[in-house]
Short mmCIF file of C-alpha atoms in Angstrom, two decimals:
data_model
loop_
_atom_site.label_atom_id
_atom_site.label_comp_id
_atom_site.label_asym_id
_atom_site.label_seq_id
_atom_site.Cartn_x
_atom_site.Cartn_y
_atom_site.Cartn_z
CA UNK A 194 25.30 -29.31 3.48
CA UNK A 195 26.80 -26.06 2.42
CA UNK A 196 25.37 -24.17 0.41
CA UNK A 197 27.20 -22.94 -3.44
CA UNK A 198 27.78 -19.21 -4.65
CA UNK A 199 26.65 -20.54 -8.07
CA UNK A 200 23.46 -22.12 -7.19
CA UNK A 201 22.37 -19.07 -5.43
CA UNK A 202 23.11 -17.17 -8.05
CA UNK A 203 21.20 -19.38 -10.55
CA UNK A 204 18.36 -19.29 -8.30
CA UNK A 205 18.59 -15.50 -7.76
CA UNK A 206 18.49 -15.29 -11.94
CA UNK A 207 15.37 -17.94 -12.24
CA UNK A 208 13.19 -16.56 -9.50
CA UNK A 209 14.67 -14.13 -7.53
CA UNK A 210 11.57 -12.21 -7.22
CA UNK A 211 10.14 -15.13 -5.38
CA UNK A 212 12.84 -15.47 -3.03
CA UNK A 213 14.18 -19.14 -4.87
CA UNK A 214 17.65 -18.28 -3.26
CA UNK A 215 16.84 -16.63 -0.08
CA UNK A 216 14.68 -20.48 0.53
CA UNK A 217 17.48 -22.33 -0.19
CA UNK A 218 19.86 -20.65 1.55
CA UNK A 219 17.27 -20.89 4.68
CA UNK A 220 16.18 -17.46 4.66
CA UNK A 221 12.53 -17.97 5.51
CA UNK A 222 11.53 -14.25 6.25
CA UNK A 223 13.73 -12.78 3.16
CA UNK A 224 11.54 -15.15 1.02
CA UNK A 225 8.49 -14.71 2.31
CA UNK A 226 9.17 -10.68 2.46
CA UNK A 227 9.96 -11.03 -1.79
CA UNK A 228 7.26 -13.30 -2.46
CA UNK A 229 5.07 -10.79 -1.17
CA UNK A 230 6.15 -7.57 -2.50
CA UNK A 231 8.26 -9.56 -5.77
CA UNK A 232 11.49 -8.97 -4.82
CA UNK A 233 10.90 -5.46 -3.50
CA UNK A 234 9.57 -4.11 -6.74
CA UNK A 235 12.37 -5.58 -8.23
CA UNK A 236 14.51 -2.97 -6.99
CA UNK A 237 15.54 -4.82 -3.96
CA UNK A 238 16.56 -7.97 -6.17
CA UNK A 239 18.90 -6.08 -9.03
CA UNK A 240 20.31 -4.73 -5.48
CA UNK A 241 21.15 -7.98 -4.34
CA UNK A 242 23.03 -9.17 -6.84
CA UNK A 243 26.10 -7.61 -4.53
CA UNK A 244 25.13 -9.65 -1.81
CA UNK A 245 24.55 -12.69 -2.61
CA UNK A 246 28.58 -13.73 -1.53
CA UNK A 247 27.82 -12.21 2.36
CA UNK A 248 24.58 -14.26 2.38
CA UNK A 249 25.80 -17.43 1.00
CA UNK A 250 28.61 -17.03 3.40
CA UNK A 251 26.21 -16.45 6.38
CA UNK A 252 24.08 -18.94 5.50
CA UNK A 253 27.43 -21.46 5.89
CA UNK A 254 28.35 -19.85 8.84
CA UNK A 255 25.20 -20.72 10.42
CA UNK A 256 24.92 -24.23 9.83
CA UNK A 257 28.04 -24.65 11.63
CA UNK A 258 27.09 -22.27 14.79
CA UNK A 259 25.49 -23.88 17.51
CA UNK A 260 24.39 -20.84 19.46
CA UNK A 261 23.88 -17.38 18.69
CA UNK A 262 25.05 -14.62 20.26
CA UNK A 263 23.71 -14.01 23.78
CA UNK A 264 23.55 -10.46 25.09
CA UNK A 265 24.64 -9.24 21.85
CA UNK A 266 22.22 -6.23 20.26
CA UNK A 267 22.44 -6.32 16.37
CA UNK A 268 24.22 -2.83 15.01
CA UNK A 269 21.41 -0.31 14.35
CA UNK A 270 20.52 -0.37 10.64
CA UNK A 271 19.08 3.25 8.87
CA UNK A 272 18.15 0.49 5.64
CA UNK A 273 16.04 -1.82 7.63
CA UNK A 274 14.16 0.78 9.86
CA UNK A 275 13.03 2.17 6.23
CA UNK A 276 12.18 -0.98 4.66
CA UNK A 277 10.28 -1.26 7.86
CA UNK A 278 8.15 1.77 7.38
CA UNK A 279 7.64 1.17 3.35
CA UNK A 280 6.70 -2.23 3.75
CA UNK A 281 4.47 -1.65 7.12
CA UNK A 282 2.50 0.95 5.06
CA UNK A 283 2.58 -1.64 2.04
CA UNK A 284 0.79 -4.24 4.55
CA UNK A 285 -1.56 -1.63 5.79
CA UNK A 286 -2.81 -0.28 2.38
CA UNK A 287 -3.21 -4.10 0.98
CA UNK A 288 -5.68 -4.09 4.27
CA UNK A 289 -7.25 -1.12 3.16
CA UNK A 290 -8.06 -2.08 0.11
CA UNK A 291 -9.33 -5.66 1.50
CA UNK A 292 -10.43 -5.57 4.79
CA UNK A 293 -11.53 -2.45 5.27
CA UNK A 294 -15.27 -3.51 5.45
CA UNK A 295 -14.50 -5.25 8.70
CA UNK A 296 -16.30 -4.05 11.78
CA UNK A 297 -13.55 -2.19 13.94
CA UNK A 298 -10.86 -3.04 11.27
CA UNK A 299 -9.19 0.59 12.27
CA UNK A 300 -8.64 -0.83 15.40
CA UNK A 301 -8.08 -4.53 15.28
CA UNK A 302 -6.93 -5.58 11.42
CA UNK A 303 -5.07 -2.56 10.59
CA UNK A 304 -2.76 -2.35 13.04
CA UNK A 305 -2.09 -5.84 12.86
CA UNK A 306 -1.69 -5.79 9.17
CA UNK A 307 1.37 -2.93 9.57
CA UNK A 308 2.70 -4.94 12.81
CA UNK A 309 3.33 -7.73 10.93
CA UNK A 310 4.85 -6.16 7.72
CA UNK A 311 7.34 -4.41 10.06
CA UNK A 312 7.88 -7.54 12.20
CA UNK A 313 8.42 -9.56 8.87
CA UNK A 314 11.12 -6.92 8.23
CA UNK A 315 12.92 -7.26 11.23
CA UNK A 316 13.31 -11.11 10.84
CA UNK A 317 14.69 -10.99 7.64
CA UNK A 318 18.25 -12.45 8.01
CA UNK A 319 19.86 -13.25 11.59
CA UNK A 320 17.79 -11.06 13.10
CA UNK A 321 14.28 -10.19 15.22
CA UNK A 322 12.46 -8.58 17.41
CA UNK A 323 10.17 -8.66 19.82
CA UNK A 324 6.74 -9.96 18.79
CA UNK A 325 4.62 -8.51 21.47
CA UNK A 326 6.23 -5.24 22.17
CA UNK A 327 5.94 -4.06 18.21
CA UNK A 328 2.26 -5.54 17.97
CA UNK A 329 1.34 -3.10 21.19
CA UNK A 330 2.79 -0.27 19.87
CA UNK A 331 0.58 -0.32 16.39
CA UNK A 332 -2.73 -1.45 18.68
CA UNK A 333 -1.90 2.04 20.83
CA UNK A 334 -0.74 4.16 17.64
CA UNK A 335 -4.16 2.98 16.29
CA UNK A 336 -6.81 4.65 18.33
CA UNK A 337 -5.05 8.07 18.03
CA UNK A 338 -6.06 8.12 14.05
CA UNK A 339 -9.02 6.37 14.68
CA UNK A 340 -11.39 6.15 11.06
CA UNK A 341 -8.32 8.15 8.85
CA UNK A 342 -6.54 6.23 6.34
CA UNK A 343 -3.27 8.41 6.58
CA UNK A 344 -3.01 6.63 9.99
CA UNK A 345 -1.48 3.87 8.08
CA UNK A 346 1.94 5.99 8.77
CA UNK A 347 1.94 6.77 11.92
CA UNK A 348 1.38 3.18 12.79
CA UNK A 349 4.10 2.28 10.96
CA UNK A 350 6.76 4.24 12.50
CA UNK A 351 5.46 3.67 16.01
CA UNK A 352 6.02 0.11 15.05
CA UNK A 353 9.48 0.42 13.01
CA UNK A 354 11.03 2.36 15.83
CA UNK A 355 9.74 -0.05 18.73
CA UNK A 356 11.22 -3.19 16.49
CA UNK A 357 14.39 -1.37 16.32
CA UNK A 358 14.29 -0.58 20.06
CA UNK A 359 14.07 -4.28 20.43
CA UNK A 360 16.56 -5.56 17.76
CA UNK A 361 18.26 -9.33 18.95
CA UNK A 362 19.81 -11.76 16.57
CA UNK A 363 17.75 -15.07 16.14
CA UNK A 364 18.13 -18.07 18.79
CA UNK A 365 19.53 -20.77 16.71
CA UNK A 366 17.19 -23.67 15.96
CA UNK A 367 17.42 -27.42 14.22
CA UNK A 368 17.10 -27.19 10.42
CA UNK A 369 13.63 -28.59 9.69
CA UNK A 370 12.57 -30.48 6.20
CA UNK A 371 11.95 -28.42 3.74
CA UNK A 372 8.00 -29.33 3.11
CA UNK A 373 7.95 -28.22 6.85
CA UNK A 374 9.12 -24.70 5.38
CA UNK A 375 7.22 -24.51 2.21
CA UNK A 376 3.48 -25.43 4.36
CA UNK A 377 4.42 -22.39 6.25
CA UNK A 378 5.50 -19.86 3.96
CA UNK A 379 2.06 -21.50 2.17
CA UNK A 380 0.12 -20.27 4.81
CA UNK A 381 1.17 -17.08 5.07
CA UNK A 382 1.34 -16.38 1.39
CA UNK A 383 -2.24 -17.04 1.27
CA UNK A 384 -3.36 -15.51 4.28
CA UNK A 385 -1.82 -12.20 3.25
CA UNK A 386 -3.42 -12.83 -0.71
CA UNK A 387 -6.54 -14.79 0.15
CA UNK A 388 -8.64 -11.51 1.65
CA UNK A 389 -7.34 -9.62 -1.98
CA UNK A 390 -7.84 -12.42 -4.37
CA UNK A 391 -11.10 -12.69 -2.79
CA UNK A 392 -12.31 -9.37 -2.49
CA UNK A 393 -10.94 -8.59 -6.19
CA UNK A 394 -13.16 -11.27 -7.39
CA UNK A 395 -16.31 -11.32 -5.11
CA UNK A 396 -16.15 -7.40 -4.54
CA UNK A 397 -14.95 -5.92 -7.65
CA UNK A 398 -16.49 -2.68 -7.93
CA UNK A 399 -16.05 -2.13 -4.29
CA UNK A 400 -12.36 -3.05 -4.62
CA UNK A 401 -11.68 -0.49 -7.20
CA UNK A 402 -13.08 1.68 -5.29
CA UNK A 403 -11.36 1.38 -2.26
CA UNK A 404 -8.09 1.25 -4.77
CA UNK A 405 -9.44 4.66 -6.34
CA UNK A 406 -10.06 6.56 -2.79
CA UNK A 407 -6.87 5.07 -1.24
CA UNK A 408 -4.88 6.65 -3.94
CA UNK A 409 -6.65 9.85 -4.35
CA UNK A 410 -6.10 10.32 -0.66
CA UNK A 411 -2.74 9.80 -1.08
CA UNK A 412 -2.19 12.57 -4.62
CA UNK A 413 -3.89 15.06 -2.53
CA UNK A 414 -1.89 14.27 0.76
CA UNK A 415 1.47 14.89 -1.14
CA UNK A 416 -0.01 18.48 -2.68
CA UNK A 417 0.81 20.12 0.99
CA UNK A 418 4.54 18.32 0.15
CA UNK A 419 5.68 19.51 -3.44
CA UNK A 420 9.43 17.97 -2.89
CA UNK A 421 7.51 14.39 -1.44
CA UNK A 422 5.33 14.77 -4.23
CA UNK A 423 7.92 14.75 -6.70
CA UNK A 424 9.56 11.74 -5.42
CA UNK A 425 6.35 10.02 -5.64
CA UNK A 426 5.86 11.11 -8.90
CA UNK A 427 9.17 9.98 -10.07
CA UNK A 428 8.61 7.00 -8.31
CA UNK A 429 5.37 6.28 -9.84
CA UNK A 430 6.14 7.37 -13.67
CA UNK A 431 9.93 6.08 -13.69
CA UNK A 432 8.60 2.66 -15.93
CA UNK A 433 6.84 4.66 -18.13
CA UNK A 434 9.48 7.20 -18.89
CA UNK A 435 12.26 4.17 -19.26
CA UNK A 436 9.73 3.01 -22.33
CA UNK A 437 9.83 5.85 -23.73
CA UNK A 438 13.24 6.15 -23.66
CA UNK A 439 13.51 2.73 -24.95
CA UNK A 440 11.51 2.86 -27.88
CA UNK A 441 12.93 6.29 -29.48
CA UNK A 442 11.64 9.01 -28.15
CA UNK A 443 13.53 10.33 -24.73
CA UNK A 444 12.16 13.81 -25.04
CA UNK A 445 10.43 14.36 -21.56
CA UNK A 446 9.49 18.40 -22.71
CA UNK A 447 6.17 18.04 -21.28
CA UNK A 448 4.66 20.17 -19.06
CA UNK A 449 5.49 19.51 -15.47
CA UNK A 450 1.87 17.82 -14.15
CA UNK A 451 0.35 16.14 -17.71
CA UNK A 452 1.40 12.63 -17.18
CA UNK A 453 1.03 12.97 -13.23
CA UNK A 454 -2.31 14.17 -14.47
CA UNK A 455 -3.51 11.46 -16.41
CA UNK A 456 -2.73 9.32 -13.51
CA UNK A 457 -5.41 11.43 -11.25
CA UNK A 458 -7.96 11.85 -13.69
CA UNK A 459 -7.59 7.76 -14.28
CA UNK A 460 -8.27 7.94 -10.41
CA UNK A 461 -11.11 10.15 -10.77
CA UNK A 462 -12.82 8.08 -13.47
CA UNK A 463 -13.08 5.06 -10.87
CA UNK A 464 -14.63 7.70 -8.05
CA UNK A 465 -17.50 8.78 -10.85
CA UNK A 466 -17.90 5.06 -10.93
CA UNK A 467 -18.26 4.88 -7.39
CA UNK A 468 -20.79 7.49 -6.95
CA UNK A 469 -22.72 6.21 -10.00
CA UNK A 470 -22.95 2.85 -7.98
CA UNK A 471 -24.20 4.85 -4.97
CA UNK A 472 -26.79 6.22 -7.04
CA UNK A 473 -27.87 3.10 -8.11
CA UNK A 474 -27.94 1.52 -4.91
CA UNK A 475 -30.10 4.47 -3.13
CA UNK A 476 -32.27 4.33 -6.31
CA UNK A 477 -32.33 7.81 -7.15
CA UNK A 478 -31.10 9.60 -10.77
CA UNK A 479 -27.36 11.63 -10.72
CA UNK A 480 -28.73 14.79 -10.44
CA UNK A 481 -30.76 14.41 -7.01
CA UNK A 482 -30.65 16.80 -4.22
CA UNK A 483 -29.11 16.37 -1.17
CA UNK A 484 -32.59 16.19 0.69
CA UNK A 485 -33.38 13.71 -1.84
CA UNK A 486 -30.27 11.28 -1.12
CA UNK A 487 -30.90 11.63 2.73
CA UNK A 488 -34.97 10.79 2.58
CA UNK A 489 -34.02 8.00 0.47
CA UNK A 490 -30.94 7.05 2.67
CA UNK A 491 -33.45 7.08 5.83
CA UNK A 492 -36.09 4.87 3.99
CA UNK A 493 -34.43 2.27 2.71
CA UNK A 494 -32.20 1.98 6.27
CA UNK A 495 -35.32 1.20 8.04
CA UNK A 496 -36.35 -1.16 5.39
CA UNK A 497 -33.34 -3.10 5.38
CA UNK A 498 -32.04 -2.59 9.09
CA UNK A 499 -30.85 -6.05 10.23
CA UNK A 500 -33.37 -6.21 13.27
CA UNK A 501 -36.62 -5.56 11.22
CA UNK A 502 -35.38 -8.97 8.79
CA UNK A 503 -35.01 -10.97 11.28
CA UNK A 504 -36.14 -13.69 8.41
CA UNK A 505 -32.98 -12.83 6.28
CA UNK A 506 -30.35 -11.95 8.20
CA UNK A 507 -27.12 -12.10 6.07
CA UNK A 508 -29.09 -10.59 3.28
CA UNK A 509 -30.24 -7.57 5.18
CA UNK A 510 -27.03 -6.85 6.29
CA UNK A 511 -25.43 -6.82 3.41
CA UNK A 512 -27.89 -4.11 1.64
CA UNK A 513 -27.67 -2.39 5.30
CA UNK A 514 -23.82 -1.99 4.93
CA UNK A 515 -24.02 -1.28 0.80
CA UNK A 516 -26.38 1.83 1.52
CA UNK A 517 -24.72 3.04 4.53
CA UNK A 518 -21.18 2.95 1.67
CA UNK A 519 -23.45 4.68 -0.74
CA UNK A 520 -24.56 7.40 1.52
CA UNK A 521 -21.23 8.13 2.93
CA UNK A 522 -19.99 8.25 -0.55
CA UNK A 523 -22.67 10.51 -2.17
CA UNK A 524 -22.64 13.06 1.61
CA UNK A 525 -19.08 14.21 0.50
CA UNK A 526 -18.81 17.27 -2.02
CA UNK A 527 -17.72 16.13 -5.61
CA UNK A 528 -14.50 17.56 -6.39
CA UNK A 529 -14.81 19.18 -9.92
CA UNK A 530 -12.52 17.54 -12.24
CA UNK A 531 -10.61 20.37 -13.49
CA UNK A 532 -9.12 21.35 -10.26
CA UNK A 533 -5.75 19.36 -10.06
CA UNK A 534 -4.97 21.33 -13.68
CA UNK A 535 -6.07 24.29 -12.31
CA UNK A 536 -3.79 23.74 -9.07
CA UNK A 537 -1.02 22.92 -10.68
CA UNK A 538 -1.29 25.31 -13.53
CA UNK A 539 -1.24 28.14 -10.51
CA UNK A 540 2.02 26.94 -9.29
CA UNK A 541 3.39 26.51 -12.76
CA UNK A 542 2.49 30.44 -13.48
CA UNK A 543 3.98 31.06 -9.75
CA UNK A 544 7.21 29.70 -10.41
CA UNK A 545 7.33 31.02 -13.51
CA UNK A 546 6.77 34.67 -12.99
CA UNK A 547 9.03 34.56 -10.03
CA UNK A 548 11.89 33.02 -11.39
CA UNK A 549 12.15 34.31 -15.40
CA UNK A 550 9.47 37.27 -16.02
CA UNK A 551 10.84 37.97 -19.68
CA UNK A 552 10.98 34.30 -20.74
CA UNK A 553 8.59 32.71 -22.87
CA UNK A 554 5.79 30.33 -20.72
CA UNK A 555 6.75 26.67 -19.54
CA UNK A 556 6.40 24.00 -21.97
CA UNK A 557 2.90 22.87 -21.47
CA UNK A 558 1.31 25.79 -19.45
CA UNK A 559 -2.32 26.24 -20.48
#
């Protein structure tokens, strides 16, 4: 049955950010890929509003081709190898945040979780790639940034670039029913949501602060990139300054860092959190010493150590792992909470000197 131009754009205006039209015009992956990441922020969706003629016509021109090309590589596309990367660190950090508890999960989940964001990339349309070969290169990319959350990137690329290496258009296949389609995209919706929903509910404070650290990690990787980290903070305060444009008031005067620094100190609030919970879990007040935190740390590890509660197993093991968390948490030097101002405030005075002596201060500078 062919498929209309005006149903898929009725679908696209409905739910587009759930991929309505990319499912009926049998674009599995597409759907699956906006279901998961709705619609690509919804940047990806407005974009396809072009498109939606060339797909409609593809997805005709498929139903009526009984084989597809053989020793034929797909052109080489800059757009997908990106989307690759974004959404193979967007799989990785969703691990992160969810799995990250998992014994070897550096090793074994993560690389799997990026794999298959980047091989759900490359099967978006007529295209694929080769399951095995990009699944090997993020299991060998892994070890190299064994225990560091910034390896999340290089496991990406490794992966993008051996997907691309390995680009083929899709073997053509019989249409199958459509509740044959919907059970599988099921299944993978909820595998990829089930750890998050899950953790979120069951793991709350631990969830927020795996959120918290994976974000701070990433503000204070972009300070050693000041034109990255204006991207990102474009990126990141673009909805807020569109409402303030829409509701009267498009005067963006502020100083440089003020809204990028509300966002860290929100971040920072949820890492006092996390060491308050540490404290609480070692038992000890916020203002013990370091050789107070590590006599406690060795006490209650032998009291709770898995092999001397032999009786209570699963119990055991969870306090084991909760003050092993604590301890890392509380071993590492508390940032003081003033220093992304004062950081910022430094390169504000920098530019400013260096640039316009005689002028008045930035807007802002403190």
């Amino acid at each position: 049955m062919a498929k209309g131009l005006l149903v898929t754009y009725a679908l696209w205006a409905v739910g587009g950010p759930a991929g309505l039209h990319h499912l009926y015009l049998g674009r599995d992956s597409h759907a699956l890929l906006w279901m998961l990441t709705l619609g690509g922020g919804g940047l990806g969706w407005l974009l396809e509003f072009w498109k939606l003629p060339t797909f409609v016509a593809q997805a005709n021109r498929a139903q009526g081709q009984r084989q597809s090309p053989r020793g034929v590589t797909p052109p080489l596309s800059p757009i997908r190898f990106v989307a690759q990367v974004i959404v193979g660190i967007y799989f990785g950090l969703v691990a992160l945040i969810s799995l990250s508890s998992m014994v070897n999960f550096y090793i074994v989940a993560l690389p799997l979780a990026v794999g298959l964001g980047v091989l759900l990339v490359a099967a978006v349309g007529n295209q694929t790639s080769d399951f095995k070969n990009t699944l090997g290169a993020a299991f060998l990319t892994s070890p190299i940034f064994y225990g560091r959350p910034i390896a999340i990137l290089p496991i990406s690329v490794a992966a993008s670039v051996t997907a691309q290496k390995h680009r083929r258009y899709k073997a053509s296949v019989a249409s199958e029913p459509l509740s044959v389609r919907l059970y599988r995209l099921g299944l993978a919706y909820l595998a990829f949501t089930g750890p998050l929903v899950y953790s979120a509910l069951c793991n709350t404070a631990a969830t927020l602060s795996y959120v918290a650290e994976t974000l701070g990690s990433l503000l204070n990787w972009f300070n050693f990139f000041p034109l990255l980290g204006r991207l990102m903070e474009l990126f990141l305060l673009l909805p807020y300054r569109i409402w303030r444009l829409l509701i009267g008031d498009p005067g963006f005067n502020s100083s440089y860092f003020q809204e990028w620094e509300k966002l860290y100190e929100f971040v920072q609030s949820f890492q006092d959190e996390k060491r308050q919970l540490a404290y609480q879990v070692l038992g000890l007040p916020e203002w013990a010493t370091n050789e107070e935190i590590h006599q406690s740390y060795r006490e209650l590890v032998k009291v709770w150590h898995p092999d001397h509660n032999l009786d209570q197993t699963e119990e055991a093991q969870r306090h084991f792992l909760e003050i092993q968390a604590a301890y890392e948490v509380l071993s590492q030097p508390r940032k003081h909470r003033g220093s992304w101002r004062i950081l910022h405030c430094c390169q504000a005075a920098t530019q400013w000197y260096s640039f316009s002596p005689l002028q008045l201060p930035p807007p802002g500078f403190k």
